[in-house]
mmCIF file of C-alpha atoms and ligand atoms in Angstrom:
data_model
loop_
_atom_site.group_PDB
_atom_site.id
_atom_site.type_symbol
_atom_site.label_atom_id
_atom_site.label_comp_id
_atom_site.label_asym_id
_atom_site.label_seq_id
_atom_site.Cartn_x
_atom_site.Cartn_y
_atom_site.Cartn_z
ATOM 1 C CA UNK A 10 -5.486 -26.513 -2.049
ATOM 2 C CA UNK A 11 -5.211 -28.967 0.916
ATOM 3 C CA UNK A 12 -5.750 -27.464 4.345
ATOM 4 C CA UNK A 13 -3.068 -28.212 6.928
ATOM 5 C CA UNK A 14 -5.277 -29.614 9.729
ATOM 6 C CA UNK A 15 -2.423 -31.647 11.026
ATOM 7 C CA UNK A 16 -0.089 -28.888 11.672
ATOM 8 C CA UNK A 17 -0.275 -26.370 14.528
ATOM 9 C CA UNK A 18 -0.631 -23.139 12.436
ATOM 10 C CA UNK A 19 -4.241 -21.781 12.562
ATOM 11 C CA UNK A 20 -6.310 -18.591 12.196
ATOM 12 C CA UNK A 21 -8.763 -18.384 15.097
ATOM 13 C CA UNK A 22 -11.694 -16.441 14.238
ATOM 14 C CA UNK A 23 -13.975 -15.015 16.903
ATOM 15 C CA UNK A 24 -17.473 -15.090 15.693
ATOM 16 C CA UNK A 25 -18.644 -13.237 18.792
ATOM 17 C CA UNK A 26 -16.623 -10.352 17.607
ATOM 18 C CA UNK A 27 -18.265 -10.201 14.223
ATOM 19 C CA UNK A 28 -21.798 -10.659 15.869
ATOM 20 C CA UNK A 29 -20.958 -7.523 18.073
ATOM 21 C CA UNK A 30 -19.526 -5.508 14.974
ATOM 22 C CA UNK A 31 -22.746 -6.190 12.979
ATOM 23 C CA UNK A 32 -24.980 -5.747 15.924
ATOM 24 C CA UNK A 33 -23.240 -2.424 16.774
ATOM 25 C CA UNK A 34 -23.818 -1.044 13.309
ATOM 26 C CA UNK A 35 -27.438 -2.396 13.255
ATOM 27 C CA UNK A 36 -28.184 -0.547 16.469
ATOM 28 C CA UNK A 37 -27.265 2.666 15.110
ATOM 29 C CA UNK A 38 -28.896 2.411 11.603
ATOM 30 C CA UNK A 39 -32.576 3.754 11.282
ATOM 31 C CA UNK A 40 -35.111 0.816 11.478
ATOM 32 C CA UNK A 41 -35.936 1.021 7.920
ATOM 33 C CA UNK A 42 -32.457 0.572 6.758
ATOM 34 C CA UNK A 43 -30.939 -3.054 6.334
ATOM 35 C CA UNK A 44 -27.436 -4.254 6.607
ATOM 36 C CA UNK A 45 -26.087 -6.853 3.966
ATOM 37 C CA UNK A 46 -22.920 -8.435 5.121
ATOM 38 C CA UNK A 47 -20.068 -8.493 2.530
ATOM 39 C CA UNK A 48 -18.549 -12.111 2.751
ATOM 40 C CA UNK A 49 -16.958 -12.170 -0.765
ATOM 41 C CA UNK A 50 -13.413 -13.567 -0.908
ATOM 42 C CA UNK A 51 -14.096 -16.194 1.536
ATOM 43 C CA UNK A 52 -15.371 -13.682 4.095
ATOM 44 C CA UNK A 53 -12.181 -11.334 3.614
ATOM 45 C CA UNK A 54 -10.314 -14.696 4.375
ATOM 46 C CA UNK A 55 -12.016 -15.405 7.801
ATOM 47 C CA UNK A 56 -14.235 -18.011 6.020
ATOM 48 C CA UNK A 57 -17.728 -17.135 4.255
ATOM 49 C CA UNK A 58 -20.202 -19.438 5.736
ATOM 50 C CA UNK A 59 -19.156 -19.160 9.336
ATOM 51 C CA UNK A 60 -18.927 -15.383 9.080
ATOM 52 C CA UNK A 61 -22.188 -14.891 7.239
ATOM 53 C CA UNK A 62 -23.772 -17.013 9.984
ATOM 54 C CA UNK A 63 -22.364 -14.904 12.598
ATOM 55 C CA UNK A 64 -23.304 -11.807 10.680
ATOM 56 C CA UNK A 65 -26.978 -13.189 10.553
ATOM 57 C CA UNK A 66 -26.836 -13.455 14.376
ATOM 58 C CA UNK A 67 -25.724 -9.756 14.692
ATOM 59 C CA UNK A 68 -28.666 -8.669 12.571
ATOM 60 C CA UNK A 69 -27.705 -8.897 8.838
ATOM 61 C CA UNK A 70 -30.626 -8.840 6.486
ATOM 62 C CA UNK A 71 -28.717 -10.246 3.409
ATOM 63 C CA UNK A 72 -25.287 -10.734 1.847
ATOM 64 C CA UNK A 73 -23.033 -9.393 -0.714
ATOM 65 C CA UNK A 74 -20.569 -11.436 -2.808
ATOM 66 C CA UNK A 75 -18.374 -10.905 -5.767
ATOM 67 C CA UNK A 76 -18.589 -14.221 -7.766
ATOM 68 C CA UNK A 77 -21.475 -16.582 -8.653
ATOM 69 C CA UNK A 78 -19.856 -19.489 -6.991
ATOM 70 C CA UNK A 79 -19.389 -17.605 -3.575
ATOM 71 C CA UNK A 80 -23.248 -17.001 -3.538
ATOM 72 C CA UNK A 81 -23.799 -20.912 -4.374
ATOM 73 C CA UNK A 82 -21.534 -21.649 -1.669
ATOM 74 C CA UNK A 83 -23.749 -19.797 0.831
ATOM 75 C CA UNK A 84 -27.020 -21.256 -0.548
ATOM 76 C CA UNK A 85 -25.553 -24.644 -0.517
ATOM 77 C CA UNK A 86 -24.647 -24.083 3.520
ATOM 78 C CA UNK A 87 -28.304 -23.233 3.762
ATOM 79 C CA UNK A 88 -28.509 -19.571 3.768
ATOM 80 C CA UNK A 89 -31.630 -18.454 2.556
ATOM 81 C CA UNK A 90 -31.614 -14.388 2.867
ATOM 82 C CA UNK A 91 -31.233 -12.317 -0.199
ATOM 83 C CA UNK A 92 -27.678 -12.503 -1.652
ATOM 84 C CA UNK A 93 -26.294 -9.885 -4.272
ATOM 85 C CA UNK A 94 -23.468 -10.678 -6.525
ATOM 86 C CA UNK A 95 -21.527 -7.444 -6.965
ATOM 87 C CA UNK A 96 -19.318 -8.653 -9.709
ATOM 88 C CA UNK A 97 -20.258 -9.242 -13.311
ATOM 89 C CA UNK A 98 -21.725 -12.657 -14.049
ATOM 90 C CA UNK A 99 -21.706 -13.825 -17.613
ATOM 91 C CA UNK A 100 -25.251 -13.984 -18.820
ATOM 92 C CA UNK A 101 -24.590 -17.669 -19.864
ATOM 93 C CA UNK A 102 -24.883 -18.380 -16.191
ATOM 94 C CA UNK A 103 -28.512 -17.150 -15.738
ATOM 95 C CA UNK A 104 -29.925 -20.540 -14.940
ATOM 96 C CA UNK A 105 -27.639 -20.856 -12.204
ATOM 97 C CA UNK A 106 -28.661 -17.506 -10.780
ATOM 98 C CA UNK A 107 -32.164 -18.369 -10.845
ATOM 99 C CA UNK A 108 -31.623 -21.925 -9.398
ATOM 100 C CA UNK A 109 -29.933 -20.449 -6.384
ATOM 101 C CA UNK A 110 -32.121 -17.549 -6.327
ATOM 102 C CA UNK A 111 -29.187 -15.042 -6.634
ATOM 103 C CA UNK A 112 -29.491 -11.215 -7.429
ATOM 104 C CA UNK A 113 -27.153 -9.801 -9.963
ATOM 105 C CA UNK A 114 -25.603 -6.663 -10.996
ATOM 106 C CA UNK A 115 -26.210 -5.064 -14.256
ATOM 107 C CA UNK A 116 -23.461 -2.626 -15.270
ATOM 108 C CA UNK A 117 -23.592 -2.328 -19.050
ATOM 109 C CA UNK A 118 -26.471 -2.065 -21.607
ATOM 110 C CA UNK A 119 -24.750 -4.751 -23.576
ATOM 111 C CA UNK A 120 -24.828 -7.317 -20.489
ATOM 112 C CA UNK A 121 -28.547 -6.526 -20.167
ATOM 113 C CA UNK A 122 -29.353 -7.127 -23.813
ATOM 114 C CA UNK A 123 -27.331 -10.262 -23.494
ATOM 115 C CA UNK A 124 -29.238 -11.149 -20.523
ATOM 116 C CA UNK A 125 -32.756 -10.588 -22.090
ATOM 117 C CA UNK A 126 -31.671 -12.867 -25.035
ATOM 118 C CA UNK A 127 -30.528 -15.765 -22.538
ATOM 119 C CA UNK A 128 -33.758 -15.243 -20.517
ATOM 120 C CA UNK A 129 -35.695 -15.839 -23.714
ATOM 121 C CA UNK A 130 -34.630 -19.321 -23.994
ATOM 122 C CA UNK A 131 -35.828 -20.328 -20.588
ATOM 123 C CA UNK A 132 -39.189 -21.253 -19.868
ATOM 124 C CA UNK A 133 -39.750 -21.243 -15.941
ATOM 125 C CA UNK A 134 -41.765 -18.264 -14.175
ATOM 126 C CA UNK A 135 -38.894 -17.196 -11.925
ATOM 127 C CA UNK A 136 -37.601 -13.713 -12.488
ATOM 128 C CA UNK A 137 -34.014 -12.583 -12.691
ATOM 129 C CA UNK A 138 -33.312 -10.159 -9.855
ATOM 130 C CA UNK A 139 -31.226 -7.236 -11.036
ATOM 131 C CA UNK A 140 -29.458 -4.309 -9.293
ATOM 132 C CA UNK A 141 -28.377 -1.447 -11.421
ATOM 133 C CA UNK A 142 -24.903 -0.246 -10.868
ATOM 134 C CA UNK A 143 -24.168 3.182 -11.190
ATOM 135 C CA UNK A 144 -20.441 4.409 -11.801
ATOM 136 C CA UNK A 145 -20.519 7.822 -9.842
ATOM 137 C CA UNK A 146 -16.865 8.137 -9.822
ATOM 138 C CA UNK A 147 -15.178 4.742 -9.093
ATOM 139 C CA UNK A 148 -14.288 4.269 -12.524
ATOM 140 C CA UNK A 149 -14.754 0.526 -12.240
ATOM 141 C CA UNK A 150 -18.362 -0.996 -12.848
ATOM 142 C CA UNK A 151 -21.495 0.721 -13.872
ATOM 143 C CA UNK A 152 -23.793 3.016 -15.998
ATOM 144 C CA UNK A 153 -21.969 6.447 -16.237
ATOM 145 C CA UNK A 154 -24.824 8.976 -16.943
ATOM 146 C CA UNK A 155 -28.533 9.375 -16.091
ATOM 147 C CA UNK A 156 -29.567 8.616 -19.806
ATOM 148 C CA UNK A 157 -27.866 5.347 -19.520
ATOM 149 C CA UNK A 158 -29.527 4.503 -16.326
ATOM 150 C CA UNK A 159 -33.030 5.328 -17.529
ATOM 151 C CA UNK A 160 -32.488 3.413 -20.602
ATOM 152 C CA UNK A 161 -31.376 0.349 -18.392
ATOM 153 C CA UNK A 162 -34.552 0.824 -16.164
ATOM 154 C CA UNK A 163 -36.757 0.774 -19.281
ATOM 155 C CA UNK A 164 -35.186 -2.342 -20.639
ATOM 156 C CA UNK A 165 -35.774 -3.928 -17.443
ATOM 157 C CA UNK A 166 -39.098 -2.710 -16.818
ATOM 158 C CA UNK A 167 -40.252 -4.059 -20.275
ATOM 159 C CA UNK A 168 -39.168 -7.637 -19.537
ATOM 160 C CA UNK A 169 -41.380 -9.729 -17.719
ATOM 161 C CA UNK A 170 -38.526 -12.087 -16.882
ATOM 162 C CA UNK A 171 -36.748 -9.633 -14.864
ATOM 163 C CA UNK A 172 -37.250 -8.241 -11.373
ATOM 164 C CA UNK A 173 -35.640 -4.725 -11.011
ATOM 165 C CA UNK A 174 -34.755 -5.157 -7.254
ATOM 166 C CA UNK A 175 -31.971 -2.713 -6.607
ATOM 167 C CA UNK A 176 -29.744 0.351 -7.880
ATOM 168 C CA UNK A 177 -26.577 1.303 -6.376
ATOM 169 C CA UNK A 178 -23.042 2.615 -6.310
ATOM 170 C CA UNK A 179 -19.914 2.436 -4.818
ATOM 171 C CA UNK A 180 -17.676 5.082 -3.187
ATOM 172 C CA UNK A 181 -13.956 5.182 -3.651
ATOM 173 C CA UNK A 182 -12.991 7.766 -0.921
ATOM 174 C CA UNK A 183 -15.438 7.312 1.913
ATOM 175 C CA UNK A 184 -12.581 6.427 4.176
ATOM 176 C CA UNK A 185 -10.696 9.478 3.698
ATOM 177 C CA UNK A 186 -10.426 12.874 5.701
ATOM 178 C CA UNK A 187 -10.998 15.043 2.530
ATOM 179 C CA UNK A 188 -14.779 14.405 1.630
ATOM 180 C CA UNK A 189 -15.012 16.546 -1.387
ATOM 181 C CA UNK A 190 -14.672 13.680 -3.836
ATOM 182 C CA UNK A 191 -17.106 11.486 -1.774
ATOM 183 C CA UNK A 192 -19.782 14.397 -1.834
ATOM 184 C CA UNK A 193 -19.403 14.818 -5.784
ATOM 185 C CA UNK A 194 -20.063 10.992 -5.888
ATOM 186 C CA UNK A 195 -23.084 11.004 -3.498
ATOM 187 C CA UNK A 196 -24.566 13.995 -5.415
ATOM 188 C CA UNK A 197 -24.443 12.328 -8.592
ATOM 189 C CA UNK A 198 -26.085 9.302 -7.201
ATOM 190 C CA UNK A 199 -28.798 11.488 -5.458
ATOM 191 C CA UNK A 200 -29.452 13.162 -8.353
ATOM 192 C CA UNK A 201 -29.967 9.949 -10.570
ATOM 193 C CA UNK A 202 -32.072 8.394 -7.710
ATOM 194 C CA UNK A 203 -34.241 11.426 -7.879
ATOM 195 C CA UNK A 204 -35.101 11.044 -11.630
ATOM 196 C CA UNK A 205 -36.081 7.341 -11.477
ATOM 197 C CA UNK A 206 -39.625 6.555 -12.695
ATOM 198 C CA UNK A 207 -39.944 4.509 -9.332
ATOM 199 C CA UNK A 208 -37.658 3.183 -6.612
ATOM 200 C CA UNK A 209 -36.854 -0.215 -6.513
ATOM 201 C CA UNK A 210 -36.783 -2.436 -3.220
ATOM 202 C CA UNK A 211 -33.265 -1.753 -2.508
ATOM 203 C CA UNK A 212 -31.303 1.559 -2.857
ATOM 204 C CA UNK A 213 -27.578 1.387 -1.514
ATOM 205 C CA UNK A 214 -24.511 3.378 -1.621
ATOM 206 C CA UNK A 215 -22.717 2.628 1.698
ATOM 207 C CA UNK A 216 -19.565 0.498 2.172
ATOM 208 C CA UNK A 217 -18.333 0.347 5.890
ATOM 209 C CA UNK A 218 -16.512 3.553 5.628
ATOM 210 C CA UNK A 219 -19.629 5.423 4.423
ATOM 211 C CA UNK A 220 -21.698 3.624 7.070
ATOM 212 C CA UNK A 221 -19.232 4.688 9.934
ATOM 213 C CA UNK A 222 -18.568 8.252 8.656
ATOM 214 C CA UNK A 223 -21.215 9.455 6.468
ATOM 215 C CA UNK A 224 -24.259 7.354 7.718
ATOM 216 C CA UNK A 225 -26.787 9.922 5.883
ATOM 217 C CA UNK A 226 -25.725 8.661 2.365
ATOM 218 C CA UNK A 227 -28.614 7.777 0.083
ATOM 219 C CA UNK A 228 -29.999 4.414 0.567
ATOM 220 C CA UNK A 229 -32.061 1.881 2.653
ATOM 221 C CA UNK A 230 -29.484 -0.724 2.796
ATOM 222 C CA UNK A 231 -25.680 -0.749 3.438
ATOM 223 C CA UNK A 232 -22.927 -3.196 2.242
ATOM 224 C CA UNK A 233 -21.028 -3.689 5.246
ATOM 225 C CA UNK A 234 -17.700 -5.298 4.784
ATOM 226 C CA UNK A 235 -14.398 -4.710 6.586
ATOM 227 C CA UNK A 236 -15.662 -3.184 9.761
ATOM 228 C CA UNK A 237 -17.699 -6.310 10.362
ATOM 229 C CA UNK A 238 -14.411 -8.311 10.707
ATOM 230 C CA UNK A 239 -13.251 -5.435 13.213
ATOM 231 C CA UNK A 240 -11.079 -3.441 11.070
ATOM 232 C CA UNK A 241 -11.162 0.238 10.671
ATOM 233 C CA UNK A 242 -11.736 0.840 6.911
ATOM 234 C CA UNK A 243 -9.405 3.825 6.866
ATOM 235 C CA UNK A 244 -6.600 2.169 8.682
ATOM 236 C CA UNK A 245 -5.738 4.796 11.046
ATOM 237 C CA UNK A 246 -6.814 8.180 9.441
ATOM 238 C CA UNK A 247 -10.297 8.315 10.949
ATOM 239 C CA UNK A 248 -11.538 7.137 14.350
ATOM 240 C CA UNK A 249 -14.263 4.551 14.379
ATOM 241 C CA UNK A 250 -17.584 5.780 15.456
ATOM 242 C CA UNK A 251 -18.136 2.931 17.774
ATOM 243 C CA UNK A 252 -15.608 0.160 18.944
ATOM 244 C CA UNK A 253 -14.830 -2.478 16.609
ATOM 245 C CA UNK A 254 -13.600 -5.873 17.773
ATOM 246 C CA UNK A 255 -10.964 -7.578 15.337
ATOM 247 C CA UNK A 256 -12.025 -11.307 14.697
ATOM 248 C CA UNK A 257 -8.913 -12.667 13.607
ATOM 249 C CA UNK A 258 -5.764 -14.169 15.253
ATOM 250 C CA UNK A 259 -3.071 -16.116 13.776
ATOM 251 C CA UNK A 260 -1.183 -18.577 15.774
ATOM 252 C CA UNK A 261 1.451 -21.278 15.485
ATOM 253 C CA UNK A 262 3.999 -22.799 17.964
ATOM 254 C CA UNK A 263 7.744 -23.284 17.870
ATOM 255 C CA UNK A 264 8.565 -26.551 16.073
ATOM 256 C CA UNK A 265 12.439 -26.247 16.609
ATOM 257 C CA UNK A 266 14.551 -24.168 18.981
ATOM 258 C CA UNK A 267 18.164 -24.207 18.655
ATOM 259 C CA UNK A 268 21.277 -22.248 20.097
ATOM 260 C CA UNK A 269 23.308 -21.188 17.327
ATOM 261 C CA UNK A 270 26.967 -20.115 17.406
ATOM 262 C CA UNK A 271 28.224 -16.686 16.036
ATOM 263 C CA UNK A 272 28.578 -16.686 12.327
ATOM 264 C CA UNK A 273 26.093 -19.240 11.691
ATOM 265 C CA UNK A 274 23.685 -18.232 8.704
ATOM 266 C CA UNK A 275 20.101 -18.262 8.587
ATOM 267 C CA UNK A 276 17.612 -19.241 5.649
ATOM 268 C CA UNK A 277 18.083 -19.085 2.062
ATOM 269 C CA UNK A 278 20.587 -16.677 0.775
ATOM 270 C CA UNK A 279 22.230 -16.425 4.126
ATOM 271 C CA UNK A 280 20.850 -12.918 4.543
ATOM 272 C CA UNK A 281 21.057 -13.170 8.532
ATOM 273 C CA UNK A 282 24.090 -14.107 10.325
ATOM 274 C CA UNK A 283 24.053 -14.947 14.052
ATOM 275 C CA UNK A 284 26.226 -12.319 15.918
ATOM 276 C CA UNK A 285 26.699 -13.796 19.235
ATOM 277 C CA UNK A 286 25.241 -17.006 20.680
ATOM 278 C CA UNK A 287 21.478 -16.901 19.857
ATOM 279 C CA UNK A 288 18.393 -18.792 20.438
ATOM 280 C CA UNK A 289 16.786 -19.352 16.981
ATOM 281 C CA UNK A 290 13.202 -20.875 16.698
ATOM 282 C CA UNK A 291 11.387 -22.138 13.755
ATOM 283 C CA UNK A 292 7.790 -21.646 13.134
ATOM 284 C CA UNK A 293 5.689 -23.721 10.531
ATOM 285 C CA UNK A 294 4.239 -20.907 8.562
ATOM 286 C CA UNK A 295 5.520 -19.521 5.316
ATOM 287 C CA UNK A 296 4.765 -17.568 2.104
ATOM 288 C CA UNK A 297 2.562 -20.605 0.786
ATOM 289 C CA UNK A 298 0.484 -19.636 3.769
ATOM 290 C CA UNK A 299 0.300 -16.052 2.985
ATOM 291 C CA UNK A 300 2.991 -14.986 5.442
ATOM 292 C CA UNK A 301 4.961 -13.171 2.817
ATOM 293 C CA UNK A 302 8.775 -13.020 2.240
ATOM 294 C CA UNK A 303 8.572 -9.421 2.926
ATOM 295 C CA UNK A 304 7.753 -10.132 6.506
ATOM 296 C CA UNK A 305 11.371 -10.680 7.252
ATOM 297 C CA UNK A 306 12.563 -8.159 9.719
ATOM 298 C CA UNK A 307 9.079 -8.065 11.123
ATOM 299 C CA UNK A 308 8.332 -9.720 14.471
ATOM 300 C CA UNK A 309 6.134 -12.304 16.251
ATOM 301 C CA UNK A 310 5.104 -12.616 19.984
ATOM 302 C CA UNK A 311 6.504 -15.258 22.177
ATOM 303 C CA UNK A 312 5.576 -15.201 25.970
ATOM 304 C CA UNK A 313 4.273 -11.615 25.306
ATOM 305 C CA UNK A 314 7.762 -10.511 23.790
ATOM 306 C CA UNK A 315 8.676 -9.306 20.389
ATOM 307 C CA UNK A 316 10.908 -11.893 18.370
ATOM 308 C CA UNK A 317 12.305 -10.767 15.143
ATOM 309 C CA UNK A 318 11.831 -12.620 12.011
ATOM 310 C CA UNK A 319 15.401 -13.469 10.968
ATOM 311 C CA UNK A 320 16.640 -14.628 7.363
ATOM 312 C CA UNK A 321 14.296 -15.026 4.358
ATOM 313 C CA UNK A 322 10.694 -16.410 4.830
ATOM 314 C CA UNK A 323 10.547 -19.909 3.364
ATOM 315 C CA UNK A 324 7.672 -21.473 1.618
ATOM 316 C CA UNK A 325 6.416 -23.378 4.593
ATOM 317 C CA UNK A 326 8.577 -22.299 7.466
ATOM 318 C CA UNK A 327 10.393 -19.178 8.968
ATOM 319 C CA UNK A 328 12.839 -18.499 11.658
ATOM 320 C CA UNK A 329 12.666 -16.159 14.634
ATOM 321 C CA UNK A 330 15.157 -14.847 17.363
ATOM 322 C CA UNK A 331 14.318 -15.712 20.698
ATOM 323 C CA UNK A 332 15.316 -13.757 23.844
ATOM 324 C CA UNK A 333 16.347 -16.872 25.694
ATOM 325 C CA UNK A 334 15.696 -20.736 25.334
ATOM 326 C CA UNK A 335 12.134 -21.471 25.034
ATOM 327 C CA UNK A 336 10.561 -24.751 24.939
ATOM 328 C CA UNK A 337 9.567 -26.204 21.597
ATOM 329 C CA UNK A 338 5.702 -26.323 21.368
ATOM 330 C CA UNK A 339 5.509 -22.733 22.900
ATOM 331 C CA UNK A 340 2.718 -20.638 21.173
ATOM 332 C CA UNK A 341 3.743 -18.106 18.963
ATOM 333 C CA UNK A 342 1.297 -15.288 17.767
ATOM 334 C CA UNK A 343 1.488 -13.594 14.408
ATOM 335 C CA UNK A 344 -1.701 -11.567 14.688
ATOM 336 C CA UNK A 345 -3.399 -10.964 17.838
ATOM 337 C CA UNK A 346 -2.734 -10.841 21.559
ATOM 338 C CA UNK A 347 -0.083 -12.681 23.576
ATOM 339 C CA UNK A 348 0.441 -12.027 27.308
ATOM 340 C CA UNK A 349 -0.601 -8.308 27.112
ATOM 341 C CA UNK A 350 1.214 -7.531 23.753
ATOM 342 C CA UNK A 351 -0.503 -7.320 20.483
ATOM 343 C CA UNK A 352 0.269 -7.486 16.783
ATOM 344 C CA UNK A 353 -2.627 -6.163 14.718
ATOM 345 C CA UNK A 354 -3.611 -6.801 10.982
ATOM 346 C CA UNK A 355 -3.071 -3.058 10.447
ATOM 347 C CA UNK A 356 0.637 -3.445 11.901
ATOM 348 C CA UNK A 357 1.211 -6.078 9.556
ATOM 349 C CA UNK A 358 -0.403 -4.243 6.697
ATOM 350 C CA UNK A 359 1.850 -1.140 7.556
ATOM 351 C CA UNK A 360 4.881 -3.453 7.436
ATOM 352 C CA UNK A 361 4.054 -4.842 3.968
ATOM 353 C CA UNK A 362 3.046 -1.284 2.765
ATOM 354 C CA UNK A 363 -0.376 -2.255 1.866
ATOM 355 C CA UNK A 364 -3.951 -2.471 3.645
ATOM 356 C CA UNK A 365 -5.228 -4.834 6.180
ATOM 357 C CA UNK A 366 -7.880 -5.959 3.635
ATOM 358 C CA UNK A 367 -5.040 -7.529 1.505
ATOM 359 C CA UNK A 368 -3.390 -8.931 4.212
ATOM 360 C CA UNK A 369 -6.488 -10.971 5.465
ATOM 361 C CA UNK A 370 -7.521 -12.144 2.021
ATOM 362 C CA UNK A 371 -3.838 -13.287 1.369
ATOM 363 C CA UNK A 372 -3.783 -16.013 4.248
ATOM 364 C CA UNK A 373 -4.336 -19.177 1.982
ATOM 365 C CA UNK A 374 -6.412 -22.087 2.443
ATOM 366 C CA UNK A 375 -3.479 -24.082 3.810
ATOM 367 C CA UNK A 376 -4.159 -22.487 7.292
ATOM 368 C CA UNK A 377 -7.272 -24.083 8.638
ATOM 369 C CA UNK A 378 -9.786 -21.460 10.228
ATOM 370 C CA UNK A 379 -10.837 -22.470 13.909
ATOM 371 C CA UNK A 380 -14.207 -20.667 14.979
ATOM 372 C CA UNK A 381 -14.596 -19.754 18.539
ATOM 373 C CA UNK A 382 -17.455 -18.130 20.422
ATOM 374 C CA UNK A 383 -20.751 -16.712 19.277
ATOM 375 C CA UNK A 384 -22.909 -19.635 17.771
HETATM 376 C C1 PLP B 414 -19.317 -2.762 -4.519
HETATM 377 C C2 PLP B 414 -18.689 -3.132 -3.027
HETATM 378 N N1 PLP B 414 -19.662 -2.756 -2.012
HETATM 379 C C3 PLP B 414 -19.207 -3.052 -0.742
HETATM 380 C C4 PLP B 414 -18.012 -3.360 -0.345
HETATM 381 C C5 PLP B 414 -17.590 -3.358 1.005
HETATM 382 O O1 PLP B 414 -16.490 -2.557 1.247
HETATM 383 P P1 PLP B 414 -15.915 -2.267 2.807
HETATM 384 O O2 PLP B 414 -15.228 -3.734 3.077
HETATM 385 O O3 PLP B 414 -14.869 -1.244 2.759
HETATM 386 O O4 PLP B 414 -16.945 -2.309 3.774
HETATM 387 C C6 PLP B 414 -17.048 -3.673 -1.442
HETATM 388 C C7 PLP B 414 -15.565 -4.236 -0.907
HETATM 389 O O5 PLP B 414 -14.747 -4.188 -1.796
HETATM 390 C C8 PLP B 414 -17.404 -3.467 -2.750
HETATM 391 O O6 PLP B 414 -16.712 -3.942 -3.752
#
């Protein structure tokens, strides 16, 4: 997809906010615990490479991504720290994992056997770094019993082409007030860890929510995602244990402003009709940019004032009702601060009946990311 550099719509990413969020977490962790910054999905929409570099400056020791290609992107950008791929990589790509020195997740015995087969065909001395994933209750990826885990450990330890680098699990409710299910998952993880014949280099269970609210979870590494971007993993349910700073602002400008007469219709389907004389502004952002059609009826900020999005959001543009005549070229804030007023990603998420993770990831590549501060 082409990025619209020659259009005034942009995401502004504050690297200093990311540095501070990471540094804030590192400062409260014991010194023998490491923070891996989760920069999958293009750094949750913020841009993987720039956010990874910011996280490094804040004290991150490594990175997590979901896809092989995301790991390669970081390596090609010159990042040399450990990178763990959290998703399943088909064993046919093992040569690439070795070439780029990427650690990979083993979630099933079938995968491990296939990986061993593929490794047999290779000659070099480099070892494949593997983290065993335990499914303690997320129901997504991983071995589901102690026996399966011990068999996997044995398979790995018997293969000279594999380095057993880590073991981990993922919590499904660490961001909730009720901790019962979380505790069950934690206990299962702890029980399995205590039965291992030896401990690998990395033992990890904490995502942002667990790091913020359950810092005594088992492990010597955390996988710090959403909080590094300055967003509260729980939405509004739990209070952050230290202040997080949101890194993302979304801005554009008014490209057309006109006064319309009563009865004039706005947008496809004519779903909004001008009641009295109204100033209507057009802004160059639409659903192809990730500013979804469901945003109709929400608002943006112009000169610190809320302006309703009227009519249907189009593919490349949408219209807003202005309180008065405002010059074309005036800044419009869709996410962020504007003259003392603010729209947060959480507010957008609530309007869309989703979570801020999804909103940030939905901003498309058409919107350029501009980086400020920090490096
Ligand atoms: C396995 C795994 N670990 C860690 C994370 C980071 O989670 P969060 O962004 O909530 O910190 C994710 C994110 O989805 C994940 O899938």
